Structure formats: structure tokens, C-alpha cells
Coordinates of C-alpha atoms in Angstrom, one line a residue:
Chain L
M1 CA 83.1 141.4 100.0
T2 CA 84.6 141.3 96.3
N3 CA 82.7 139.0 94.2
Q4 CA 86.4 137.8 93.5
A5 CA 86.8 137.3 96.8
Y6 CA 83.8 135.9 97.3
Y7 CA 84.0 134.0 94.1
T8 CA 87.7 132.4 95.0
Y9 CA 87.2 131.5 98.7
L10 CA 84.1 128.6 97.5
L11 CA 86.9 128.1 94.6
R12 CA 89.1 126.4 97.3
L13 CA 87.0 125.1 98.6
A14 CA 85.9 122.7 96.1
D15 CA 88.7 122.0 94.5
D16 CA 89.9 120.6 98.0
N17 CA 87.6 118.7 98.2
L18 CA 87.1 117.4 94.1
I19 CA 90.9 116.7 94.4
L20 CA 90.8 114.4 97.3
G21 CA 87.5 112.9 96.0
Q22 CA 89.6 112.1 92.9
R23 CA 92.7 110.9 95.0
L24 CA 90.7 108.5 97.0
S25 CA 88.4 107.2 94.4
E26 CA 91.0 105.3 92.8
W27 CA 90.7 103.2 96.0
C28 CA 87.8 101.7 94.6
G29 CA 88.4 98.1 94.0
H30 CA 91.9 98.3 95.2
G31 CA 91.5 98.5 99.1
P32 CA 93.2 96.6 101.5
I33 CA 89.9 94.8 102.7
L34 CA 85.9 95.2 101.0
E35 CA 84.8 97.0 104.0
E36 CA 87.5 100.0 103.7
D37 CA 86.7 99.6 99.4
I38 CA 83.2 100.7 100.5
A39 CA 84.4 102.9 103.4
L40 CA 86.7 105.3 101.1
S41 CA 84.2 105.4 98.2
N42 CA 81.8 106.9 100.7
I43 CA 83.9 108.6 101.8
A44 CA 85.0 109.9 98.3
L45 CA 81.7 110.3 97.5
D46 CA 80.5 112.6 100.2
Y47 CA 83.7 115.6 99.4
I48 CA 82.2 114.7 95.5
G49 CA 79.3 116.2 96.2
Q50 CA 80.7 118.8 98.2
S51 CA 82.4 120.1 95.5
T52 CA 79.6 119.7 93.6
N53 CA 77.6 121.4 95.4
I54 CA 79.8 124.3 95.6
Y55 CA 80.8 124.5 91.7
K56 CA 77.1 124.6 91.2
Q57 CA 77.2 127.9 93.0
L58 CA 79.9 129.1 91.2
A59 CA 77.6 128.2 87.7
S60 CA 75.1 130.2 89.0
L61 CA 77.2 133.4 90.1
S62 CA 79.1 133.5 87.4
N63 CA 76.6 132.8 84.7
D64 CA 79.1 132.9 82.3
G65 CA 77.1 129.8 80.8
R66 CA 79.8 127.5 81.8
D67 CA 78.6 124.6 84.1
E68 CA 79.3 122.4 87.0
D69 CA 81.3 120.1 84.9
A70 CA 83.0 123.2 82.5
I71 CA 84.3 124.7 85.6
A72 CA 85.2 121.2 88.0
L73 CA 87.0 119.8 85.2
T74 CA 88.2 122.1 82.1
R75 CA 90.1 124.8 83.6
M76 CA 94.4 124.5 83.6
E77 CA 96.5 123.4 85.8
S78 CA 97.7 127.2 87.2
E79 CA 93.7 127.5 87.7
Y80 CA 93.5 124.9 90.6
V81 CA 93.8 126.2 94.1
N82 CA 93.7 123.7 96.6
A83 CA 95.8 122.5 99.2
L84 CA 99.1 120.6 97.7
M85 CA 98.8 117.5 100.6
L86 CA 95.3 117.1 98.6
E87 CA 96.8 116.4 95.3
L88 CA 99.7 114.0 96.3
P89 CA 99.6 110.5 95.4
N90 CA 97.9 107.8 97.9
G91 CA 100.8 106.1 98.6
D92 CA 100.2 103.1 100.9
Y93 CA 96.9 103.0 102.8
A94 CA 99.0 104.5 105.8
V95 CA 99.6 107.9 104.0
T96 CA 96.0 107.6 103.0
I97 CA 94.9 107.4 106.3
A98 CA 97.5 109.8 107.8
R99 CA 95.9 112.1 105.1
Q100 CA 92.7 111.7 106.0
Y101 CA 93.1 112.0 109.8
Y102 CA 95.3 115.5 108.8
Y103 CA 92.3 116.8 106.1
S104 CA 89.7 115.7 108.6
S105 CA 90.4 117.1 111.9
F106 CA 91.4 120.3 110.0
Y107 CA 88.0 120.3 107.8
L108 CA 85.4 119.5 110.8
L109 CA 86.8 122.6 112.7
Y110 CA 86.5 124.7 109.6
L111 CA 83.1 123.8 109.0
D112 CA 82.5 124.2 112.5
H113 CA 83.4 127.5 112.8
L114 CA 81.9 128.0 108.7
K115 CA 78.3 127.4 110.2
T116 CA 78.1 130.9 111.7
S117 CA 79.4 132.7 108.4
S118 CA 76.9 135.5 107.5
D119 CA 77.0 134.5 103.6
V120 CA 73.8 132.0 103.8
F121 CA 75.4 129.6 101.5
L122 CA 78.9 128.8 103.2
S123 CA 76.6 128.5 106.5
G124 CA 74.6 126.1 104.9
F125 CA 76.7 123.9 103.2
A126 CA 78.8 124.0 107.0
E127 CA 75.7 122.4 108.5
K128 CA 75.2 119.9 105.7
S129 CA 79.0 118.9 105.4
I130 CA 79.3 118.8 108.9
K131 CA 77.9 115.5 109.6
E132 CA 80.1 113.6 106.5
V133 CA 83.5 115.0 108.0
K134 CA 82.9 113.7 111.5
Y135 CA 82.1 110.1 110.0
H136 CA 85.1 110.4 108.1
L137 CA 87.4 112.0 110.9
Q138 CA 85.9 109.1 112.8
H139 CA 86.7 106.6 110.3
A140 CA 90.4 107.7 109.9
T141 CA 90.6 108.3 113.7
D142 CA 89.8 104.8 114.2
W143 CA 92.6 103.6 111.5
M144 CA 95.1 106.2 113.4
L145 CA 94.4 103.8 116.4
R146 CA 94.8 100.4 114.9
L147 CA 98.0 101.4 112.5
G148 CA 99.5 102.9 114.9
D149 CA 98.9 100.9 117.9
G150 CA 98.9 97.6 116.0
T151 CA 102.0 96.1 114.3
P152 CA 105.2 96.7 114.7
E153 CA 105.0 96.7 110.8
S154 CA 101.9 99.2 110.3
H155 CA 103.3 101.3 113.3
S156 CA 106.8 102.3 111.3
R157 CA 104.1 102.7 108.1
L158 CA 102.2 104.8 110.0
Q159 CA 105.0 107.2 111.6
H160 CA 106.8 107.7 107.9
A161 CA 103.6 108.5 106.7
V162 CA 102.4 111.3 109.3
N163 CA 106.1 112.1 108.9
G164 CA 105.8 112.7 105.5
L165 CA 102.9 114.2 104.7
W166 CA 103.6 117.1 107.4
P167 CA 105.3 119.4 105.8
Y168 CA 101.6 120.2 104.0
L169 CA 100.3 121.1 106.8
G170 CA 100.7 124.5 107.2
E171 CA 99.2 125.2 103.8
L172 CA 96.1 124.0 105.4
F173 CA 96.6 126.3 108.2
N174 CA 97.3 129.4 106.8
D175 CA 95.8 132.7 106.2
D176 CA 96.4 135.0 103.4
E177 CA 94.6 138.1 102.4
L178 CA 91.7 136.6 101.6
D179 CA 91.1 134.5 104.6
V180 CA 92.0 137.9 106.5
E181 CA 89.5 139.5 104.7
A182 CA 86.7 136.7 104.7
A183 CA 87.4 136.4 108.6
N184 CA 87.5 140.1 109.4
E185 CA 83.9 140.7 107.5
G186 CA 82.8 137.4 109.0
W187 CA 81.6 135.6 106.1
G188 CA 84.6 133.5 105.9
T189 CA 86.7 131.9 109.0
S190 CA 90.6 131.9 110.0
R191 CA 92.4 129.1 109.4
E192 CA 95.3 130.3 112.0
A193 CA 92.2 129.9 114.4
L194 CA 91.7 126.7 114.3
R195 CA 95.4 125.1 114.9
T196 CA 95.2 125.5 119.0
A197 CA 91.9 123.0 118.8
W198 CA 93.2 121.1 115.7
T199 CA 96.7 120.8 117.9
D200 CA 95.3 119.5 120.9
R201 CA 93.3 116.5 119.1
L202 CA 96.5 115.7 117.6
N203 CA 98.8 115.5 120.7
A204 CA 95.8 112.9 121.7
V205 CA 95.8 110.9 119.2
F206 CA 99.0 111.0 118.7
A207 CA 100.0 109.9 121.8
E208 CA 97.2 106.8 122.0
A209 CA 98.4 105.7 118.8
G210 CA 102.0 106.0 119.9
L211 CA 103.2 108.2 117.1
T212 CA 105.5 110.9 118.0
V213 CA 104.3 114.6 116.5
P214 CA 106.8 115.8 113.8
S215 CA 107.9 119.2 114.8
E216 CA 109.4 120.7 111.7
A217 CA 108.1 124.1 111.5
W218 CA 108.8 124.4 107.7
Y219 CA 106.2 123.7 105.1
H220 CA 105.3 123.4 101.1
S221 CA 102.4 125.9 99.8
G222 CA 101.7 127.2 96.4
G223 CA 98.7 125.6 96.0
R224 CA 96.2 128.5 97.3
K225 CA 97.9 130.2 93.9
G226 CA 97.9 127.6 91.2
R227 CA 101.6 126.4 91.6
H228 CA 101.1 122.5 91.9
T229 CA 103.1 119.0 92.9
E230 CA 104.2 117.5 89.8
H231 CA 101.4 114.6 90.2
M232 CA 98.7 117.5 89.5
G233 CA 99.0 117.6 85.8
F234 CA 99.0 113.2 85.7
L235 CA 95.7 114.0 88.3
L236 CA 94.1 116.2 85.6
A237 CA 95.1 114.4 82.8
E238 CA 93.4 111.5 83.6
M239 CA 90.3 113.4 84.9
Q240 CA 89.4 115.9 82.1
F241 CA 90.2 113.6 79.7
L242 CA 87.2 113.0 77.8
Q243 CA 85.7 117.1 78.2
R244 CA 89.0 117.8 76.7
A245 CA 88.7 115.1 74.3
F246 CA 85.6 116.2 73.0
P247 CA 84.9 120.1 73.7
G248 CA 81.2 120.6 74.2
A249 CA 80.4 117.0 74.3
K250 CA 77.3 116.5 76.9
W251 CA 77.3 113.2 78.1
Chain W
M1 CA 75.8 57.0 101.3
E2 CA 72.9 60.0 102.5
N3 CA 69.6 58.6 104.0
Q4 CA 67.1 58.1 101.0
A5 CA 64.3 59.1 103.5
L6 CA 66.1 62.0 104.4
L7 CA 66.8 62.5 100.7
E8 CA 62.9 62.2 99.6
R9 CA 61.6 64.5 102.9
F10 CA 64.0 67.0 101.0
Q11 CA 63.0 66.8 98.0
N12 CA 59.5 67.3 99.1
Y13 CA 60.0 69.6 100.9
V14 CA 61.7 72.0 98.1
D15 CA 58.3 70.6 96.0
A16 CA 56.2 72.4 97.9
E17 CA 58.0 75.4 97.8
N18 CA 59.6 75.8 100.6
K19 CA 62.8 77.6 102.2
I20 CA 65.8 75.8 102.8
E21 CA 67.6 77.1 105.6
A22 CA 71.1 77.3 107.0
K23 CA 70.1 74.9 110.2
D24 CA 68.4 72.9 108.6
W25 CA 69.4 69.4 106.7
M26 CA 70.3 69.7 103.0
P27 CA 72.5 66.4 100.7
D28 CA 75.4 67.2 100.5
G29 CA 75.5 67.8 97.2
Y30 CA 72.7 70.5 97.3
R31 CA 75.5 72.3 99.6
K32 CA 78.5 72.0 97.4
T33 CA 76.1 73.4 94.7
L34 CA 75.3 76.6 96.4
V35 CA 78.7 76.9 97.6
R36 CA 80.2 77.1 94.4
Q37 CA 77.4 79.6 92.5
I38 CA 77.2 81.5 95.7
A39 CA 81.2 82.4 95.9
Q40 CA 80.9 82.3 92.2
H41 CA 78.4 85.2 92.4
A42 CA 80.1 87.0 95.0
H43 CA 83.7 86.8 93.7
S44 CA 82.2 87.3 90.1
E45 CA 80.8 91.1 92.1
V46 CA 84.5 91.9 93.7
V47 CA 86.1 91.0 90.3
G48 CA 83.8 93.1 88.9
M49 CA 84.3 96.5 90.6
L50 CA 87.8 96.2 88.7
P51 CA 86.8 97.1 84.7
E52 CA 84.2 99.9 85.7
G53 CA 86.5 101.0 88.0
N54 CA 88.8 101.8 85.5
W55 CA 86.8 104.6 84.3
I56 CA 86.2 106.4 87.6
T57 CA 89.0 109.0 87.8
R58 CA 88.0 109.5 84.1
A59 CA 84.4 109.9 84.3
P60 CA 83.3 112.7 82.2
S61 CA 81.3 114.5 84.7
L62 CA 81.1 114.9 88.1
R63 CA 77.9 113.1 88.5
R64 CA 78.9 110.1 86.0
K65 CA 81.8 110.3 88.3
T66 CA 79.8 110.0 91.4
I67 CA 76.9 107.5 89.7
L68 CA 80.1 105.3 88.8
I69 CA 81.7 105.2 92.2
S70 CA 78.7 104.1 94.5
K71 CA 77.6 101.5 91.6
V72 CA 81.1 100.4 92.0
Q73 CA 80.7 100.3 95.8
D74 CA 77.2 98.9 95.4
E75 CA 79.2 95.7 93.8
A76 CA 81.5 95.8 96.7
G77 CA 78.5 95.6 99.1
H78 CA 76.9 92.8 97.0
G79 CA 80.1 90.9 97.1
L80 CA 79.7 91.4 101.0
Y81 CA 76.8 89.8 101.5
L82 CA 77.1 86.8 99.4
Y83 CA 80.3 86.1 101.3
S84 CA 77.9 86.1 104.5
A85 CA 75.6 83.8 102.7
C86 CA 77.8 81.5 101.8
E87 CA 79.5 81.5 105.7
T88 CA 76.2 80.3 106.7
L89 CA 76.9 77.3 104.6
G90 CA 80.0 76.7 106.1
V91 CA 82.6 78.0 104.3
D92 CA 84.3 81.3 105.5
R93 CA 85.3 84.2 103.6
D94 CA 89.0 83.9 103.9
T95 CA 89.2 80.6 102.5
L96 CA 86.5 81.6 99.5
I97 CA 88.7 85.0 98.5
E98 CA 92.2 82.4 98.5
E99 CA 90.0 79.8 96.1
L100 CA 89.2 83.1 94.4
L101 CA 93.4 84.3 94.3
S102 CA 94.5 81.5 93.9
G103 CA 92.5 81.2 90.4
K104 CA 90.9 77.6 91.7
A105 CA 87.4 79.2 91.6
K106 CA 85.9 81.0 88.9
Y107 CA 83.5 84.2 89.0
S108 CA 81.6 85.4 85.2
S109 CA 83.8 85.6 82.4
I110 CA 82.1 88.9 81.3
F111 CA 84.7 90.8 83.6
N112 CA 87.6 89.4 81.4
Y113 CA 86.9 91.7 78.8
P114 CA 88.6 95.4 78.5
T115 CA 86.6 98.7 78.9
V116 CA 88.0 100.5 76.6
S117 CA 86.2 103.5 76.5
W118 CA 83.7 105.6 78.6
A119 CA 80.9 104.0 76.3
D120 CA 81.6 100.5 77.5
I121 CA 80.5 101.3 81.1
G122 CA 77.4 102.3 79.6
A123 CA 77.1 99.1 77.5
I124 CA 78.5 97.0 80.9
G125 CA 75.4 99.0 82.9
W126 CA 72.8 98.3 79.9
L127 CA 74.1 94.6 78.8
V128 CA 76.0 93.3 81.8
D129 CA 73.9 94.5 84.6
G130 CA 71.0 93.3 82.3
A131 CA 71.6 90.0 81.8
A132 CA 72.5 90.3 85.0
I133 CA 68.9 90.5 86.3
V134 CA 67.4 88.5 84.1
N135 CA 69.3 85.6 85.9
Q136 CA 68.8 87.3 88.8
V137 CA 65.2 87.7 89.2
S138 CA 64.7 84.2 88.5
L139 CA 67.3 83.2 91.2
Q140 CA 64.6 85.6 93.9
R141 CA 62.8 82.2 94.1
T142 CA 65.9 80.0 94.0
S143 CA 65.6 77.5 96.8
Y144 CA 68.0 78.3 99.4
G145 CA 66.9 81.4 101.7
P146 CA 69.8 82.8 102.5
Y147 CA 70.6 82.9 98.7
S148 CA 67.1 83.5 97.7
R149 CA 67.1 86.4 99.7
A150 CA 70.0 88.0 99.0
M151 CA 68.6 88.6 95.5
V152 CA 65.7 90.0 96.6
R153 CA 67.6 92.8 98.0
I154 CA 70.5 92.9 94.8
C155 CA 68.0 93.0 92.4
K156 CA 66.4 96.5 93.4
E157 CA 70.2 98.0 93.3
E158 CA 71.3 95.9 90.2
S159 CA 68.1 98.2 88.5
F160 CA 69.4 100.9 89.5
H161 CA 72.5 100.0 87.5
Q162 CA 71.2 98.4 84.3
R163 CA 69.5 102.2 84.1
Q164 CA 72.2 104.5 84.6
G165 CA 74.1 102.5 82.0
Y166 CA 71.1 102.9 79.6
E167 CA 71.1 106.7 80.9
I168 CA 74.6 106.9 79.7
M169 CA 73.8 104.6 76.2
I170 CA 71.3 107.1 75.5
A171 CA 73.8 110.0 76.0
L172 CA 76.1 108.6 73.0
A173 CA 73.6 107.0 71.0
K174 CA 70.9 109.5 71.2
N175 CA 71.8 112.4 72.4
G176 CA 75.2 112.5 71.1
N177 CA 77.6 114.2 68.6
E178 CA 78.8 111.7 65.9
A179 CA 82.4 110.7 68.3
Q180 CA 79.8 109.9 70.7
K181 CA 77.7 107.9 68.7
K182 CA 80.6 106.2 67.6
M183 CA 82.1 105.4 70.6
A184 CA 78.5 103.4 71.6
Q185 CA 78.2 101.5 68.6
E186 CA 82.0 99.7 69.2
A187 CA 81.0 99.3 72.9
F188 CA 77.5 97.9 71.5
N189 CA 80.1 95.4 69.1
R190 CA 82.2 94.4 72.2
W191 CA 79.8 93.8 74.8
W192 CA 76.5 92.0 73.1
W193 CA 77.9 88.7 72.5
P194 CA 80.0 88.6 75.9
S195 CA 76.5 89.3 77.1
L196 CA 74.7 86.1 75.4
M197 CA 77.3 84.3 77.1
M198 CA 76.9 85.4 80.4
F199 CA 73.7 82.9 80.9
G200 CA 76.2 80.3 80.2
P201 CA 76.4 76.8 77.7
S202 CA 73.4 75.8 75.7
D203 CA 70.7 73.8 78.6
A204 CA 71.6 71.0 76.4
A205 CA 75.4 71.0 77.1
S206 CA 75.0 72.6 80.9
A207 CA 77.2 70.3 83.0
H208 CA 75.1 71.2 86.3
S209 CA 71.4 71.5 84.9
G210 CA 69.6 69.0 85.5
Q211 CA 69.8 68.6 89.1
N212 CA 69.6 72.1 90.2
M213 CA 66.3 72.6 88.4
A214 CA 65.4 69.4 90.1
W215 CA 66.7 71.1 93.6
K216 CA 65.5 74.6 92.8
I217 CA 68.6 76.0 92.6
K218 CA 67.9 77.2 89.4
R219 CA 64.3 77.5 88.4
H220 CA 65.0 78.5 84.4
G221 CA 67.0 76.9 82.2
N222 CA 70.4 78.9 80.6
D223 CA 68.0 79.2 77.3
E224 CA 65.2 80.5 78.8
L225 CA 66.9 83.1 80.2
R226 CA 69.4 84.2 77.0
Q227 CA 65.6 84.5 74.9
K228 CA 64.0 86.5 77.3
F229 CA 67.3 89.1 78.0
V230 CA 67.5 89.0 73.7
D231 CA 63.8 89.7 73.4
M232 CA 64.3 92.3 76.3
T233 CA 67.1 94.3 74.9
V234 CA 67.2 93.9 71.1
P235 CA 63.7 97.3 71.3
Q236 CA 66.6 98.7 73.8
A237 CA 69.2 98.9 71.2
E238 CA 66.4 100.2 68.3
Y239 CA 65.2 102.8 70.5
L240 CA 69.3 104.1 70.4
G241 CA 69.3 103.8 66.7
L242 CA 72.2 101.0 67.6
T243 CA 72.9 98.2 65.0
I244 CA 72.8 95.2 66.7
P245 CA 75.7 92.7 65.6
D246 CA 74.3 90.1 64.7
K247 CA 73.2 89.2 60.6
D248 CA 71.2 86.4 62.0
L249 CA 69.0 88.4 64.4
K250 CA 65.0 88.5 63.3
W251 CA 61.9 89.0 65.1
N252 CA 60.2 86.0 64.4
E253 CA 55.9 86.1 64.1
A254 CA 55.4 82.9 64.8
T255 CA 57.6 82.0 68.1
G256 CA 56.6 85.5 69.2
H257 CA 60.5 85.5 69.9
Y258 CA 63.6 87.0 68.1
D259 CA 66.1 84.3 66.5
F260 CA 69.9 85.1 66.8
G261 CA 72.9 84.0 65.4
E262 CA 75.3 81.3 66.8
I263 CA 76.6 82.0 70.1
D264 CA 80.8 81.3 69.7
W265 CA 81.2 78.7 72.1
T266 CA 85.5 78.6 70.8
E267 CA 85.4 82.0 72.5
F268 CA 83.2 81.2 75.7
N269 CA 85.5 78.2 76.5
E270 CA 88.5 80.0 75.7
V271 CA 87.4 82.5 78.3
V272 CA 86.4 80.4 80.9
K273 CA 90.2 79.1 80.4
G274 CA 91.8 81.9 81.2
N275 CA 92.8 83.1 77.8
G276 CA 90.5 86.2 78.1
P277 CA 91.7 89.3 77.0
C278 CA 92.1 90.5 80.7
N279 CA 91.8 86.8 82.5
K280 CA 95.3 87.4 84.3
Q281 CA 95.3 91.0 84.4
R282 CA 92.2 91.0 86.9
L283 CA 93.6 87.6 89.1
Q284 CA 96.7 90.0 89.2
T285 CA 95.0 93.3 90.7
R286 CA 92.8 91.3 93.2
N287 CA 96.1 89.9 94.3
K288 CA 98.0 92.7 94.2
A289 CA 95.8 94.7 96.3
H290 CA 95.1 91.8 99.1
D291 CA 98.8 91.3 98.7
E292 CA 99.6 94.8 100.0
G293 CA 96.6 95.3 101.9
A294 CA 98.0 92.1 104.1
W295 CA 99.8 94.5 106.8
V296 CA 96.7 96.5 107.3
R297 CA 94.6 93.5 107.8
E298 CA 97.3 92.2 110.1
A299 CA 97.2 95.4 112.4
A300 CA 93.4 95.6 112.6
M301 CA 93.4 92.5 114.0
A302 CA 96.7 92.7 116.1
Y303 CA 94.6 96.2 117.9
A304 CA 91.5 94.2 118.3
R305 CA 93.4 91.2 120.1
K306 CA 94.8 94.3 121.7
Q307 CA 91.7 96.0 122.9
Q308 CA 90.2 92.7 124.8
E309 CA 93.4 91.9 126.6
R310 CA 93.2 95.4 128.0
Q311 CA 89.3 95.2 129.0
A312 CA 89.9 91.9 130.4
V313 CA 93.1 93.6 132.3
S314 CA 90.8 96.3 133.2
A315 CA 87.8 94.3 134.2
A316 CA 90.1 91.6 136.7

């Protein structure tokens, strides 16, 4: 593996988690019930914590004087390589839960494969993060059932949400040259290879929740290459505000 | 009328430093006061999530973001167990929340001030949580058992909150650049007086003080606690190199305390009445979250009912 490939691979993982954590943290103080303010904050903390661990590793790898905050909070938009689904606005609670379900059910499988990575950092990271993500998936699944099989309104909102996010899923499962290289060399894992197990679980959960599985095959992509949605600029404007207003300041 | 003998027995029991528990007999006034006070405290935690939550997405570093989310999350937790403490007195959480949302119930006025810069997050942790700790340490010995125990637990977390606030202020006021120092001083200027107001009106003007002290709901007077806070905070401000926005503040050798200037009670009363900078905004935000969450809560209840019915059917 080249240093550049390894670096980018880690960066994708870190950006996915940071951007989703940032989005989830917007719920803090605004949740539908206090228990959910607590649960979503917990999950946001896990994602941001996971991303921090990776950014620290990246800082030590690049050894160019940039610390984890400089990497996480001062890049240009086109240098962020997260999947597009994770930067989309939270929407209503159904959209947030649908995204949590889609992402955590993917991510758990991904980490489970990454546990066997030949790279010590990645396997350790996966081992440690799996415990957290199991809880995230449990939380999301519980709410998929409550909303899907709750009231007609919650059902219709959730169906709308799972449909709306569906065209962003392909990007999570797409193997580009980097994923193929990482999987072939044994330090990363194929995303495409996770699809069957992921679909099996999805079908079961959707059936229990009374949801229709969308069938559209076409999907949005570009996040991995730094081509983002219009929402990303605003997310970054908030997230980077102090770092940009006071370059080099310590906090 | 309440039985005089019961009242006397209650007073003796409290005087002997016993804790009153949920199932014990208590005067109606005692119950009413506690419900009001604990509910106000719970509401303060919940509304208090908003001014600090305002900076979560803009926190300047990953570490600060993480700490701030944890802190606001703690406040949600405090709100939960204070609502539970209230429920031991026979008032359920939905009723209490309804009173908050309608504007009937009060919460700490401090949260009606805006957080306009990152330094406000430091100032809130240091000053607002600092003042809350002074109050709550005193309340750990309050006569109602469930409230007292909630306070013990909450105080532990509040001291972490205060430390993180002070740490933010050190980074800005002591170790920061000129712009950060200015930011810190401005935030200090904004939060100093409202923090002193947190202890409530002077004892002479306080409506409930006398009876609450006798029942040992309250263990120390407002002025005594306020003085304690000033004495504790002034040296901390000096260490930070901040100027205290009070020309009358000076050390009094004779009393062993800091003298400080007159609090602007007109401002205090206006904010309590609803005319603070953010009163309407805070309530609107809470109402919006509650209204937009209604269908989620309904779905959860509907699902729970269905599950119960299914279990009943499968058990039959």
C-alpha cells in the first residue's frame, strides 16, 4: 500500500463519522423527548470520538505540523471525502432514524470485516468501535419498528424518509480503486461484499416495520471525490467558523 | 385545617435533621413548595441546554465539541432525574412540561441571556455552573430525601462542568491571543451580574425564605450564598487577568469578604417577568421541539400498545 492510499482510506472513515456526528449533535436540546436528546447526543459523541481517534492517527502519519483539529476543521470542502448521505440535513425524526438505520447497519458489518485487517491501527479501531455501533444499530432498529409500526402518520413519514435516502446508499457500498486495493492487500475491506448480509437484515427489519423496500438502482455519488451537496458548505461554515476566524489560535 | 399535632411532629422530625421521604406525611405547603422548586430546577436544566447547545456545532476543536455535547447531555439527564424526584411528590412529568411550555412555570432567568461568542460557553461553565454549585451544595442537605440525593449526584457532574468552563476561560483569557482575551473579558462582563442574580432577591425581599428555612428545604439565605460565590470567584477572575465589571468591588478586611456593588434588581425583575433578551425565544424553541416531536411520542406509545396486545394474544 502507498502512504497516500492508506491516508485517504482513513480520511474517508474519519470524515464519515465526523460529519454524521456533527449532524446528530444538532439534535441536542431539540429532540422529541428528553431520553432521545440523551441517546442522540451519546451516538454523536461516539462518532466524533471515533473520528478524533483517526484524525490523531492521520496527524501522526503526515507529521506536517497539523494536529487533529487542523485536519478535521480547516480543510476546503472539496477535500472532505465523506459519503453524501451523512451530510444531508437531519430532516424530521424519521429521516434521522432512517439514516441512522442505513448507516449503522452498514457500518457494523464494515467494522466487523475490518477487525481482521492486517493493519494494527484499523483492526484495533474496528474492535473498539464495534461495541458502540452495536448500540447505535439497536437504537435505530428500535425506532424503525416504533415509527414503522406506530401510527399511520409515523409510518408514512418513515416510508417517505427511507425512500428519500435510498439513492444515497449506493455510495456506501461502492468499491472504487482504493477499496479494491485495500481489500486485495488485506488491510481494508470490500464494501460491495457487505451488501448481501446488509440486505438480508434490511428485509427483515422492513418486513417487521411494515415498510416497502425501495427498488431504485441508480444512486448519487461524488462524496469520496470531494464533490458534495449544497448542504455541505453550510455545515462546514458552522463547523469551521472559529478555526477560520482565528487562524492558529488555541482553544 | 391540618392537624396541629402532625405539623409539630413534622417540624420536630425535620429539626432533628431527618430526611422526609415520598411516603411520609408532609404539610401541603411543604409539598407544594418542593414541587415548585424541583420543577423549576428541572426546567432550568432543560432550558439551560439551549444557550450552550447554541455552540455545539461551532465548537472550536474536536475536544471542546465533545466536552460540550457531554455537558449538555448531562443537563438532559439532570432534567430527567429531577422530573422523577418531582413525580415522587405526585406530579407527573407531562403536567410539569405542559406548565413549562405554557409559560406558567418558571426556570432560572440566567438562561434568558444569549450566548453570543464562544467565550460565553466558558463563562457559563465557570460562573453559572459555579453559582449553581454553591446553591446545590447547600441543597444536598435539604430535608426532602429524593431531592437531596438528586443533588448529591448532580453536584458531582456540575463540578466537572464548572472545571471545563474555567478551562475554556484559561485558554482564552490567560493563554489566548488578544482577540481571545477580549472575547473572554466581554463574556465576563455579560455574565457576571446575571450570575449574582441567580441567587435570587435579597433575603429581606424574598417571598418564600422564612418558611423554607424552617422546613429546612433551604439551608442558607440567598445573600449568604451570593457572598460565598463572590468570595470564591473574585480570586479566580484575578488569576485569569479579567477585570470585574463592578467599580465597588473591594476586599473588606474587617468582614473577611469582598464588598460588591448594588445588583440591578430592575433588570432582574424584568427578566423574571419575561422581558429578558431570550425569554420568548427559549420558550418558542422548547415548544417547537415538543410540537414537532408529538408524532414521534405518539408513535412510540401506539407501538408499545400494539406490542402489549400481541403479547396478550400470544399468551392467551
